[in-house]
XYZ file of C-alpha atoms in Angstrom:
422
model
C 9.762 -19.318 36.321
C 10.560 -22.455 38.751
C 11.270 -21.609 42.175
C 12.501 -23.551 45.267
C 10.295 -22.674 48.699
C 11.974 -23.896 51.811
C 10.276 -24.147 55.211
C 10.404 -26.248 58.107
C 7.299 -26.347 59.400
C 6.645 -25.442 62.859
C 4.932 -28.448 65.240
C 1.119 -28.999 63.745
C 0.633 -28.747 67.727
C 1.750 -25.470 67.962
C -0.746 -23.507 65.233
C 1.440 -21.363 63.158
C 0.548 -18.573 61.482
C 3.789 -18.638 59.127
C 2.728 -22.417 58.127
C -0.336 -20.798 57.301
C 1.878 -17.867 55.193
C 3.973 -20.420 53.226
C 1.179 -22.616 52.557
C -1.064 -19.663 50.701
C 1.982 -18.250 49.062
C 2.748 -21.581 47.372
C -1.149 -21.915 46.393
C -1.162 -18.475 44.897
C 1.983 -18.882 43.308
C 0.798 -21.740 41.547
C -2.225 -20.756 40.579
C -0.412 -16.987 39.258
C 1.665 -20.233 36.712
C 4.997 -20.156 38.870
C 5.847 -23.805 38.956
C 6.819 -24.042 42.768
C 9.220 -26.596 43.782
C 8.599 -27.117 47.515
C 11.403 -28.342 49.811
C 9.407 -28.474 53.278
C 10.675 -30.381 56.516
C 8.266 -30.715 59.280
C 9.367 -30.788 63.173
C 6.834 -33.009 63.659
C 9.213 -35.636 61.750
C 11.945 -35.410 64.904
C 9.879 -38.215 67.146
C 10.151 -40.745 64.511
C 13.704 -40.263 63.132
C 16.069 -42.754 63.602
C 18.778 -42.703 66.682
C 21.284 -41.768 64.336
C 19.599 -39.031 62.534
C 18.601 -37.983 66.514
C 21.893 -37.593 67.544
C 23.252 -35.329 64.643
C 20.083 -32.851 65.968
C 21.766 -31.000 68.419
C 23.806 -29.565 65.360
C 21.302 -29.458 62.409
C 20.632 -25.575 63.630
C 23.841 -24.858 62.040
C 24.336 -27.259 59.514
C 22.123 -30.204 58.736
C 23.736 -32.545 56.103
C 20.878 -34.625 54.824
C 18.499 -31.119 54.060
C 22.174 -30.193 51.968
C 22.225 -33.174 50.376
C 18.633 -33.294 49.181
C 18.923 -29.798 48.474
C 21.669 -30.420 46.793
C 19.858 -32.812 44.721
C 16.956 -31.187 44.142
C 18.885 -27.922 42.713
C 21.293 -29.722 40.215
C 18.127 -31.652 38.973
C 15.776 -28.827 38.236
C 18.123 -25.934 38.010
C 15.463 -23.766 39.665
C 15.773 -20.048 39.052
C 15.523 -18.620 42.729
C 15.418 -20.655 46.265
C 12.638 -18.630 49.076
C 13.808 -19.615 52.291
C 11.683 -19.336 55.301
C 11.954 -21.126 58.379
C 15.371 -22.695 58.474
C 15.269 -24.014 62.283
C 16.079 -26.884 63.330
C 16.185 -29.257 59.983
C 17.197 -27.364 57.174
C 19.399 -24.543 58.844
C 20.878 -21.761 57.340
C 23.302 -23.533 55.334
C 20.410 -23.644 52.836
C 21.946 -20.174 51.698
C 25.368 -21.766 50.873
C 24.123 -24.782 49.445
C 21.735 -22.668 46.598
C 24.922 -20.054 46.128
C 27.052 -22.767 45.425
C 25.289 -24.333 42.491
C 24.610 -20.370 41.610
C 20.587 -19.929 42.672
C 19.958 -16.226 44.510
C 18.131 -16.484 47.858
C 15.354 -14.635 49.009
C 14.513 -14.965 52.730
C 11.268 -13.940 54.171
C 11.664 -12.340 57.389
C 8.870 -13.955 60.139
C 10.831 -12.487 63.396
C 13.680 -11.183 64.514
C 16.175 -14.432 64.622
C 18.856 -12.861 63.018
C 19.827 -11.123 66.376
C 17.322 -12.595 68.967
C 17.437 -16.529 69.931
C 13.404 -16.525 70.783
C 12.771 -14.360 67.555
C 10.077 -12.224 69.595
C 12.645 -9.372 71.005
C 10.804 -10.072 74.417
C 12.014 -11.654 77.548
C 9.772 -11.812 80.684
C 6.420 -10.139 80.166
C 8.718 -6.952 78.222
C 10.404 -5.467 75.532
C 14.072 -6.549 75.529
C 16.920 -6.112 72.736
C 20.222 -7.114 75.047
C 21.977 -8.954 72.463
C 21.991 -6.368 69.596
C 25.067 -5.412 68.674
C 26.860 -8.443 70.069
C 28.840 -11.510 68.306
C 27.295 -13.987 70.574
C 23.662 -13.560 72.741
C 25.014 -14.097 75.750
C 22.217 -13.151 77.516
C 19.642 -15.102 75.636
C 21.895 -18.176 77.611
C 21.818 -16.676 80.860
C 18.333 -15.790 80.707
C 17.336 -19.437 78.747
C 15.448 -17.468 76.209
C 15.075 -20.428 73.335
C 12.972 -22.899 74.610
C 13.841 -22.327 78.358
C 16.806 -24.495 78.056
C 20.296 -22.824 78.494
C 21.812 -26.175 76.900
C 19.340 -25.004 73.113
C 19.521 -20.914 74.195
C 23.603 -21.624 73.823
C 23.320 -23.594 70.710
C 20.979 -21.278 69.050
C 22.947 -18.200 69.969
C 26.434 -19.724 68.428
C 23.943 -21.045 65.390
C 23.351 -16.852 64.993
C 26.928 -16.068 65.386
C 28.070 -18.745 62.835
C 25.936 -17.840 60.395
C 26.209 -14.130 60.847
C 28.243 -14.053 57.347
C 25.675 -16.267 55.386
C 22.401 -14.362 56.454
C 24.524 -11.231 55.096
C 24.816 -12.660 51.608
C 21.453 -13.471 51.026
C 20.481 -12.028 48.111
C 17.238 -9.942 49.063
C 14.982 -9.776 51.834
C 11.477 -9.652 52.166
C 10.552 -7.135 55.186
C 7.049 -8.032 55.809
C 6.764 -4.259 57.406
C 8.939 -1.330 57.868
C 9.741 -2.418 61.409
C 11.445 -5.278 60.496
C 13.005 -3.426 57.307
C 14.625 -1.156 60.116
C 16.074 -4.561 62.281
C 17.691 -5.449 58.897
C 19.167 -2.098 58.558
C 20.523 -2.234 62.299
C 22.037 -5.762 61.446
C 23.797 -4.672 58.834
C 21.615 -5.048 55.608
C 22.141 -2.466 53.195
C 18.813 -0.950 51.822
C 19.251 -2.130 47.960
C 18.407 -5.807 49.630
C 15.346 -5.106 51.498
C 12.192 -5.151 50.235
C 8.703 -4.315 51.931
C 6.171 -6.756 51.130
C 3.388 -7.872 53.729
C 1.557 -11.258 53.734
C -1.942 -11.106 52.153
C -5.345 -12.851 53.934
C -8.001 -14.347 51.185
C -10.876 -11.642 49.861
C -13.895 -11.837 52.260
C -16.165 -9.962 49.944
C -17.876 -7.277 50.213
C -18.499 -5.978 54.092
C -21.207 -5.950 56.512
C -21.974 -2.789 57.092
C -20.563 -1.516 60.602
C -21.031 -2.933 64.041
C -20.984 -1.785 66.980
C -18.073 -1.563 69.854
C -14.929 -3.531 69.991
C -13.355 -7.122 68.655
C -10.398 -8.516 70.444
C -8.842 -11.436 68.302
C -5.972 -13.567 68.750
C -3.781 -15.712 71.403
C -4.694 -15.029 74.784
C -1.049 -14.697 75.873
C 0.538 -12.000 78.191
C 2.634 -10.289 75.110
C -0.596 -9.827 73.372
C -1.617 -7.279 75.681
C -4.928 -7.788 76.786
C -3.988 -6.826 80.454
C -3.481 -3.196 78.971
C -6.933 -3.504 77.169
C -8.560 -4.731 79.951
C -7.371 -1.684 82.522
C -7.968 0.930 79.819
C -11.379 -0.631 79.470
C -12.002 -0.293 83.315
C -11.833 3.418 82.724
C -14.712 3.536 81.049
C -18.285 3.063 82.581
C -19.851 -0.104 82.103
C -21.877 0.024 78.492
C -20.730 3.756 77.271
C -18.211 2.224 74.690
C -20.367 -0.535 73.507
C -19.428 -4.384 74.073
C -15.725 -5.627 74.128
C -16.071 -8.762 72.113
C -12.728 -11.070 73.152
C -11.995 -13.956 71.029
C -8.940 -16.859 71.554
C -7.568 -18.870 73.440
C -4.460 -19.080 75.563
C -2.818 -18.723 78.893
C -4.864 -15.810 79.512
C -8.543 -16.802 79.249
C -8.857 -16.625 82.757
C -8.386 -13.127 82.534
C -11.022 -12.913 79.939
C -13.431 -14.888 81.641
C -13.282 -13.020 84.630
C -13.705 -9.891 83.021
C -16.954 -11.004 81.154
C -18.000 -12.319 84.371
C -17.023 -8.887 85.820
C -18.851 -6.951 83.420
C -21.989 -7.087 81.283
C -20.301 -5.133 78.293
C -17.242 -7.740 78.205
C -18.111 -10.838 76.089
C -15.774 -14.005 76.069
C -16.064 -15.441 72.587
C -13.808 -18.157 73.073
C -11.693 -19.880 70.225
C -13.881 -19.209 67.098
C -13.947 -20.984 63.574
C -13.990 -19.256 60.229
C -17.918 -18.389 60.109
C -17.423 -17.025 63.887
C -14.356 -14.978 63.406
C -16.259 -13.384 60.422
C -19.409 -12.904 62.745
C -17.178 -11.222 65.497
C -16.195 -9.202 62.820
C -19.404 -8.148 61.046
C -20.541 -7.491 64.821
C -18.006 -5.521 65.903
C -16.601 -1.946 64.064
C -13.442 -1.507 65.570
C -10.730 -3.983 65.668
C -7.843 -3.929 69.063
C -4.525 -4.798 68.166
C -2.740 -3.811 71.659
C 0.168 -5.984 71.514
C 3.002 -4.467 74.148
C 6.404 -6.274 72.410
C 6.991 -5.471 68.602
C 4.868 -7.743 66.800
C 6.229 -8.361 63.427
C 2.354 -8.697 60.918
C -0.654 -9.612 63.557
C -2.717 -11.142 60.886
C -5.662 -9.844 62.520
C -5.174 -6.696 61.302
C -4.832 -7.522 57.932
C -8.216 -9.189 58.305
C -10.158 -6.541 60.313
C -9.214 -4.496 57.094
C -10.386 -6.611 54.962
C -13.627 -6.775 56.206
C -13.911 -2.979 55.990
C -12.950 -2.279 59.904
C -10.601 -0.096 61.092
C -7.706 -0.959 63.470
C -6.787 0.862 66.889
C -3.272 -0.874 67.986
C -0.058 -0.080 69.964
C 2.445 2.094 68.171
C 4.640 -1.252 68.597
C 6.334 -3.365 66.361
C 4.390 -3.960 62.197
C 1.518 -2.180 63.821
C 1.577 1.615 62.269
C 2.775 0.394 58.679
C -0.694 -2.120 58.883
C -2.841 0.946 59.858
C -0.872 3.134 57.310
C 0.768 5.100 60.168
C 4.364 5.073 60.241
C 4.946 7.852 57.895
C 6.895 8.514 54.798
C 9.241 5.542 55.001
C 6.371 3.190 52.887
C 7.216 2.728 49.801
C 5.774 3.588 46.613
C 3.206 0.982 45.526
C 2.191 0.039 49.192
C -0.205 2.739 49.875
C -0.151 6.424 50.894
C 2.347 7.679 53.347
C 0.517 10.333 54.476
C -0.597 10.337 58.156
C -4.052 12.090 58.418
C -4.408 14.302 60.849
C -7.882 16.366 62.235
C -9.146 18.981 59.787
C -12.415 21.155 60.607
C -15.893 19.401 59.272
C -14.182 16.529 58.309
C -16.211 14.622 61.460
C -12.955 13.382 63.171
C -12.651 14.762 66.978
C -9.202 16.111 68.107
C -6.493 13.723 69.187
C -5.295 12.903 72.316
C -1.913 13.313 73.419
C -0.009 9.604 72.167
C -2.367 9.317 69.970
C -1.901 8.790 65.792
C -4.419 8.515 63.432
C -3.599 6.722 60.223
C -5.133 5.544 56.801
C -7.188 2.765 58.659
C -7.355 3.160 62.064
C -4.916 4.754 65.197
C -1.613 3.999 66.893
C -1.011 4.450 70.996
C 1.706 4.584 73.162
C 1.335 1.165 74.706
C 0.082 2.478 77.690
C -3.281 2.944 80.061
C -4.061 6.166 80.352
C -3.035 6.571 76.834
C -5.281 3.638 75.468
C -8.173 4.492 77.538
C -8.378 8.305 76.208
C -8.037 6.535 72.395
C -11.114 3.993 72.641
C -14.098 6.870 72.480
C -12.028 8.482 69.610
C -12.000 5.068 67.992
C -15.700 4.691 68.549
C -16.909 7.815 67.050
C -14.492 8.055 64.166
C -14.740 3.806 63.125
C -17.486 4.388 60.504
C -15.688 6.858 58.797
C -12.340 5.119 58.624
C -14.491 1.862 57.462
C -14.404 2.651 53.773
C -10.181 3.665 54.049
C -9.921 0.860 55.865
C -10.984 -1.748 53.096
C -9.192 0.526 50.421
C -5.873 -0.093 52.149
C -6.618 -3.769 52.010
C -7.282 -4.074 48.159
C -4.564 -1.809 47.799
C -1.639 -3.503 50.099
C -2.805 -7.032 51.097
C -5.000 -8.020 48.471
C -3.488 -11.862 47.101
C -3.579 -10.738 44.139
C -1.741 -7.320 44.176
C 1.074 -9.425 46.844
C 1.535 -12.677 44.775
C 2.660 -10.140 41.635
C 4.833 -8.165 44.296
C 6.393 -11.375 45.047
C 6.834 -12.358 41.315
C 8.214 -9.323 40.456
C 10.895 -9.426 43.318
C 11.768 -13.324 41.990
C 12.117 -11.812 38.738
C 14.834 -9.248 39.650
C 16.530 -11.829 40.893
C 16.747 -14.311 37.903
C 17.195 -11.307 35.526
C 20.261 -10.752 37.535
C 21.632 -14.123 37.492
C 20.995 -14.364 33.765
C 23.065 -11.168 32.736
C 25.823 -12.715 35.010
C-alpha cells in the first residue's frame, strides 16, 4: 500500500503537538510496511522564499499553485493509492483535495481542530467558549473580532478561504474524528456519518507502571484556555495538605499564576517545563492526572499519557475529554472500548457522586465549574487507585500504536478497495 501524507508543518517555534502526531504516524506506518510518501511543507520556509513566491502568500490559503504542481507531480509519478491530508494552512491549502480527486486518489483528512467552521480552529474567542460563525457562509465575526492571528486583514482571508472551500472539504472522502466531539462538529457541518470515522492519536508504550502516587499532576501549556484558574480556585477550597500535593508542570503565559500559588501554598509545587524522564517522574509521583481545560479541547495528549502510565484522569466534561476517560456514553464505537459509563454500586469501594459529576472507564468528567470541581477532587483521591488498573486497560485497548496504526491501515484500505472496484 503507498500512501501520500500531507502536512504543513506548524513554526518549529511554536511546539506542535500535531507535528508531533504526523511525525509518529509516518514512523509507525513505516515500520507496520506501508511505504509512506511524505509531501510536508514547513512555515518555517516563508522567511526565506523568494519576493515572488512572497507575494502569491496572501492567497496560498485557498489555492497555492506550486504545492499543486508538485503534488501534481508527485501523484502521476507514483500513482499512490490514498493521499492523508493534515494541515493544509497556509502552503498547501485545501486544493490538495482537488488536485488528488483529479488524478483519481481518495482523501482522508485528519481532523486536528475545528477549521472547517472556526478561523482560529479552537471554537474560543476571549478567555470563552464561542461558536458565532456556525451555520454561516462567511465568519463574519471571526473578522470583526480578528480571531486568526489578531489581524482582521488574515481573519478575512481565512474566513473566505472556509467559505471557498466549503464544497471541497465536503467531498473528502473520509474523515478521521480523533474523538466523538469532533465526529459531532462534522455532523453539524454537514458530514454524513458513513464518512466519519473515530480514531484517536496513540502516545509510545511507557511500560509497565509505577505503582500509584500520591495527589495531583497538572501537565501542559500554562495558557488561560487550559484552565488552571478553575483548578487553582477549586483547589483553594480545600485545606492546605488534605488532598495531597498539586504537582503543576509547563510553561506559558500563566506561570505566574503557578508560581504564586506554590509560593502561596506548601501543597502547590511548580514543576516548571519538564523533559521526558521528568514528565514520567511527575507521573509516577502523582496518581491522579487534571485535565480542566474550559473551551472544547479536541485530544489533550496528556490524557492519553496519564493512561498510559496506569493513572486515571479527572477533566472538564468539555470538548475530546469524556470519550478519553471513556465517558461520553454509547456513541463509541465498537472496537474503541466499552461504552458503558460506571456508575456507584454498594462494596465496590467507589463513594457516591456529586452532583456534575461522571465517572467513567478511567477517571471523571465535571461541569467546568468551581464548586463543581472542588466537590470532585476528594472523590478523585479516594477512588484513583482503583481506577489505576482501568485506566491502563483503556490505553492498550484504544491508544496503544499498535492497535491505532492497524485502525489507520484498515481505514486506508477501505478506501483503495473502493477505488479499485470503481
Amino acid at each position: 500500500m503507498r500512501i501520500v501524507v500531507a502536512h504543513n508543518r506548524y513554526r518549529e517555534a511554536q511546539p506542535s503537538g500535531e507535528n508531533t502526531i504526523v511525525d509518529a504516524e509516518i514512523a509507525q506506518l513505516t515500520a507496520a510496511g506501508v511505504e509512506v510518501l511524505p509531501f510536508l511543507r514547513s512555515s518555517d520556509e516563508i522567511p526565506s522564499m523568494s519576493k515572488p513566491a512572497k507575494a502569491l502568500l496572501p492567497i496560498s490559503p485557498i489555492w497555492a499553485p506550486k504545492a499543486q504542481h508538485d503534488l501534481d507531480r508527485l501523484l502521476t509519478e507514483h500513482r499512490p493509492d490514498v493521499l492523508h491530508l493534515h494541515n493544509p494552512y497556509p502552503l498547501l491549502s485545501p486544493w490538495v483535495v482537488r488536485t488528488a480527486h483529479k488524478r483519481g486518489v481518495p482523501v482522508v483528512q485528519t481532523v486536528h481542530n475545528y477549521r472547517q467552521v472556526c478561523s482560529s480552529g479552537l471554537y474560543f474567542r476571549d478567555g470563552v467558549i464561542c461558536q458565532d460563525c456556525r451555520g454561516r457562509t462567511l465568519g463574519v465575526p471571526a473578522i470583526v473580532h480578528r480571531c486568526y492571528r489578531n489581524s482582521r486583514a488574515q481573519s478575512a482571508l481565512m474566513a473566505t478561504t472556509l467559505a471557498v472551500h466549503r464544497p471541497t472539504w465536503k467531498s473528502v472522502d473520509r474523515y478521521i474524528a480523533l474523538t466523538t466531539a469532533v465526529a459531532d462538529h462534522l455532523r453539524d457541518y454537514g458530514i454524513p456519518d458513513e464518512r466519519i470515522v473515530v480514531k484517536p492519536n496513540a502516545v509510545p508504550d511507557p511500560g509497565t507502571p509505577a505503582p500509584s502516587g500520591n495527589g495531583f499532576l497538572f501537565m501542559g501549556r500554562l495558557s488561560p484556555e487550559k484552565g488552571l484558574d478553575l483548578l487553582l480556585a477549586a483547589w483553594r477550597r480545600h485545606p492546605v495538605g488534605a488532598l495531597g500535593p498539586l504537582r503543576i508542570a509547563g510553561d506559558g503565559e500563566l506561570r505566574p499564576l503557578a508560581e504564586a500559588a506554590a509560593d502561596e501554598r506548601p501543597d502547590v509545587l511548580y514543576l516548571g517545563q519538564l523533559d521526558r524522564s521528568g514528565v514520567r517522574a511527575a507521573l509516577a509521583d502523582s496518581s491522579v492526572v487534571l485535565a480542566t481545560s474550559t473551551w472544547h479541547d479536541v485530544l489533550p495528549t496528556v490524557i492519553i499519557e496519564a493512561l498510559a502510565a496506569g493513572r486515571p484522569v479527572l477533566g472538564t466534561a468539555l470538548g475530546g475529554i469524556p470519550y478519553l476517560v471513556g465517558a461520553d456514553g454509547p456513541r463509541e464505537p465498537a472496537g474503541t472500548g466499552p461504552a458503558e459509563v460506571a456508575t456507584a454500586a454498594p462494596g465496590d469501594g467507589r463513594v457516591a457522586l456529586p452532583s456534575g459529576v461522571q465517572r467513567g472507564e478511567a477517571g471523571w468528567v465535571v461541569a467546568p465549574e468551581v464548586d463543581v470541581l472542588a466537590a470532585a477532587l476528594p472523590l478523585a483521591a479516594a477512588e484513583a487507585r482503583m481506577l489505576a488498573g482501568p485506566a491502563r486497560s483503556r490505553y492498550e485497548r484504544t491508544f496503544h500504536p499498535d492497535v491505532i496504526t492497524k485502525r489507520l491501515i484498515d481505514i486506508y484500505a477501505g478506501l483503495a478497495g473502493g477505488r479499485a472496484a470503481r
